[in-house]
C-alpha positions as semicolon CSV with decimal commas, in nm:
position;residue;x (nm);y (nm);z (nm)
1;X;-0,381;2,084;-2,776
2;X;-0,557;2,170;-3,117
3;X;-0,415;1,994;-3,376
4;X;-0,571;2,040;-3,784
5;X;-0,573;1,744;-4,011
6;X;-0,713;1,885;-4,326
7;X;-1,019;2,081;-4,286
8;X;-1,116;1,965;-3,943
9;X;-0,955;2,040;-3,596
10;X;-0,934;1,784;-3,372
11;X;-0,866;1,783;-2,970
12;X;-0,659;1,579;-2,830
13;X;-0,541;1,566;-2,428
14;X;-0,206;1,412;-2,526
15;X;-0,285;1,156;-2,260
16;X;-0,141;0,776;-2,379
17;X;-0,274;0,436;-2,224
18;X;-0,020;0,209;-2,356
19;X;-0,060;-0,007;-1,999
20;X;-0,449;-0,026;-1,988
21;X;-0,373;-0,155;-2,367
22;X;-0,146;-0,377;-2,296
23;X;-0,358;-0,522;-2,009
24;X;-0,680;-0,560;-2,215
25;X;-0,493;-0,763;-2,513
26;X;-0,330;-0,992;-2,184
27;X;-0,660;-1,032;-2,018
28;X;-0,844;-1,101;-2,379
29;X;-0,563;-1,399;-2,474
30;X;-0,610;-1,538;-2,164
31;X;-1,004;-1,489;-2,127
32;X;-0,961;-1,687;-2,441
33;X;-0,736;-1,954;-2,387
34;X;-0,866;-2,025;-2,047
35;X;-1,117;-2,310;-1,936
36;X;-1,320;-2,140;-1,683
37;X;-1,256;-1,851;-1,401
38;X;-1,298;-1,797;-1,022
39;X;-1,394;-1,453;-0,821
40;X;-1,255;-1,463;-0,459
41;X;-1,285;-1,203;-0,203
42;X;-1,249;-1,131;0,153
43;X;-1,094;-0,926;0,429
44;X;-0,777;-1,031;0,623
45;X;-0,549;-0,874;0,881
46;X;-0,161;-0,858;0,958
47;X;0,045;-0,617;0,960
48;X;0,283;-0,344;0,728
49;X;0,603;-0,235;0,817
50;X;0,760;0,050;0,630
51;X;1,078;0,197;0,774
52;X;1,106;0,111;1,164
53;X;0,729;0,121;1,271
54;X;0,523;-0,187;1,214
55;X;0,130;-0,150;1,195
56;X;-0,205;-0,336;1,203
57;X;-0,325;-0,342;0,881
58;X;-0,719;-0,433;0,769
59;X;-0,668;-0,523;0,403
60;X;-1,024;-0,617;0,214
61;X;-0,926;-0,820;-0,105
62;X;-1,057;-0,906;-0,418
63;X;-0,953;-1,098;-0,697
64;X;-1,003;-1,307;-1,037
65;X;-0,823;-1,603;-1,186
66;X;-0,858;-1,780;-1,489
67;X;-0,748;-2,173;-1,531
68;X;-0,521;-2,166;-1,877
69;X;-0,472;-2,550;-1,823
70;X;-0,633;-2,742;-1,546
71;X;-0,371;-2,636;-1,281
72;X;-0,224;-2,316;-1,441
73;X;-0,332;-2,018;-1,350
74;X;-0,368;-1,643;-1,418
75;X;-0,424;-1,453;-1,167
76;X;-0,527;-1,046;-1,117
77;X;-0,570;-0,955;-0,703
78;X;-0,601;-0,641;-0,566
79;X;-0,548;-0,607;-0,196
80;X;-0,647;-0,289;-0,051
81;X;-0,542;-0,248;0,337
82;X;-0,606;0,035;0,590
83;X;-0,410;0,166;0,868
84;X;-0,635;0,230;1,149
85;X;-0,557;0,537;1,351
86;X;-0,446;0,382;1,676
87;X;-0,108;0,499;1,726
88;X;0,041;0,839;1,677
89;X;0,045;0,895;1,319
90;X;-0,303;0,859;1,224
91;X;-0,469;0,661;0,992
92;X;-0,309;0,561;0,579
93;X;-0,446;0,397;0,307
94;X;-0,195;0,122;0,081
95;X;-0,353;-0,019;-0,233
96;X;-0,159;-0,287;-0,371
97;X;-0,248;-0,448;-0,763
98;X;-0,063;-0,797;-0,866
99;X;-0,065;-0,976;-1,203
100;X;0,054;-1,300;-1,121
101;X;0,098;-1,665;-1,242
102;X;0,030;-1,939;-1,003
103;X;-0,059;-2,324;-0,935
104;X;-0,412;-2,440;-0,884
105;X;-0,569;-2,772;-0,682
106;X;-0,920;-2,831;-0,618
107;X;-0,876;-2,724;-0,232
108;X;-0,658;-2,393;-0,280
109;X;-0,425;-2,214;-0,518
110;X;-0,042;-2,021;-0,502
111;X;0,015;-1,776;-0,726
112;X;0,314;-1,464;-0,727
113;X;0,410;-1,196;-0,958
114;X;0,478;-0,867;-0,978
115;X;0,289;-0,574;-0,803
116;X;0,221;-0,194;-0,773
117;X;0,076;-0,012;-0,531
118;X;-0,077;0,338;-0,387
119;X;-0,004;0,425;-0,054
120;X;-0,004;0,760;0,226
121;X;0,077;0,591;0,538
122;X;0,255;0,767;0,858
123;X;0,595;0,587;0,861
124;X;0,924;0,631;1,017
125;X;1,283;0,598;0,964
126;X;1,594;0,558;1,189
127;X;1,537;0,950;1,291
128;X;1,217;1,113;1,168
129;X;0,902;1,062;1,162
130;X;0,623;1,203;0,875
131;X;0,409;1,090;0,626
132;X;0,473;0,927;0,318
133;X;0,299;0,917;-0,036
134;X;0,313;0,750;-0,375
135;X;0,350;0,466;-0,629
136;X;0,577;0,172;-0,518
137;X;0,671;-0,143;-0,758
138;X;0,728;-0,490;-0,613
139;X;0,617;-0,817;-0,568
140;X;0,293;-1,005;-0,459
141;X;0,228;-1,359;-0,365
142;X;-0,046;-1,507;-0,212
143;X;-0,175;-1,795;-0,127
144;X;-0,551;-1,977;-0,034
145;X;-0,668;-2,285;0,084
146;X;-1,074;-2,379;0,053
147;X;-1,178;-2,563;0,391
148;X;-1,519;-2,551;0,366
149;X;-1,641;-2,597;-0,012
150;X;-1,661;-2,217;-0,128
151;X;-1,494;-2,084;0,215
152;X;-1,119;-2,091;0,295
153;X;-0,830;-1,936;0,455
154;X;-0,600;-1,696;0,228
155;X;-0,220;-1,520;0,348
156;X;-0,114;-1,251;0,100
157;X;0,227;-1,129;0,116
158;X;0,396;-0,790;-0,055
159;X;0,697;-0,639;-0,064
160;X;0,750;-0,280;-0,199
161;X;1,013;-0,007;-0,290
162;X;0,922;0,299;-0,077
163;X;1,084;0,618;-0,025
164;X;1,276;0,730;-0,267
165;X;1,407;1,117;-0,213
166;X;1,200;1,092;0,121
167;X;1,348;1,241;0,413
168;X;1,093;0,972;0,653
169;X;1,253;0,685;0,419
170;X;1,503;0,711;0,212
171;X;1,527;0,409;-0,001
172;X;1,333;0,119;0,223
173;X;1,122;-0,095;0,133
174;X;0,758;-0,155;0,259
175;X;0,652;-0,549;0,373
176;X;0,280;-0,605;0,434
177;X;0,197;-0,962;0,549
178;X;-0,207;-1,031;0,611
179;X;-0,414;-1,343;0,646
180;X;-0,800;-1,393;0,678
181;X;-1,096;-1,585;0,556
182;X;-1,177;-1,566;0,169
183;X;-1,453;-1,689;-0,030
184;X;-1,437;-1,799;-0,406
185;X;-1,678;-1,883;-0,636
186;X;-1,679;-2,003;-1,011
187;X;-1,782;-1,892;-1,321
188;X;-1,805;-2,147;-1,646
């Protein structure tokens, strides 16, 4: 789109990012406000279950906190799981982002909030069976416990609206339930 403000033209993609700016003013308050942060990754496994099939799922994670008071936390995980190709069906892909709020100790932390996630998975319903594709909202929580100084044990749970006008689901929702070793480290 060409659009003229006095002498000059100007080009503009009509593309907005109210979210991302919504997200950077969130994540600057709290970068802020808060006393210190933490970095925690690791892979876990469980499984997913959207419609009537349930499947392994091998779900690397990643994630960032920050302490607002000393046991208050903010927390942004991302939790990206693969379905291996082992049963009919083939292999899928489900990417799942959380903002969250949770409660932090010096041996683990909860946190839950809500969530939105990516996904083409095979799946099936009560009488067909296909592929489905597309954004889901829902909810995240997750949970960690440190063992071993830096290394600890972490179950993430979500729970997604998937489906929609789809003729595998109409109108299910997805769970995905994994748990695995996680490391964490902190940053001053």
């Amino acid at each position: 789109m060409l659009r003229k403000t006095g002498k000059q033209t100007m080009r503009t993609t009509g593309r907005q990012i109210p979210s991302a700016t919504v997200l950077a003013l969130v994540l600057s308050v709290v970068s802020t406000q808060a006393d210190a942060s933490e970095l925690s990754a690791g892979i876990s496994l469980g499984w997913i279950q959207a419609g009537t099939a349930t499947r392994l799922a091998v779900s690397p994670h990643a994630g960032i906190s920050w302490r607002i008071t000393s046991n208050i936390l903010f927390h942004v995980h991302d939790l990206f799981s693969v379905v291996p190709p082992i049963r009919i069906g083939g292999a899928g892909v489900y990417n799942s982002t959380a903002a969250a709020l949770g409660y932090g100790w010096d041996h683990g932390d909860f946190s839950a909030g809500p969530s939105i996630a990516i996904y083409f998975m095979p799946a099936c319903g009560s009488a067909l069976c296909g592929r489905v594709a597309g954004m889901a909202a829902g909810a995240h929580a997750q949970t960690s416990a440190y063992v071993a100084g830096p290394l600890g044990v972490s179950v993430s749970a979500n729970v997604d609206w998937v489906g929609g006008s789809s003729l595998v689901l109409p109108g299910y929702v997805s769970v995905l339930v994994v748990a695995g070793p996680v490391l964490r480290w902190s940053v001053k």
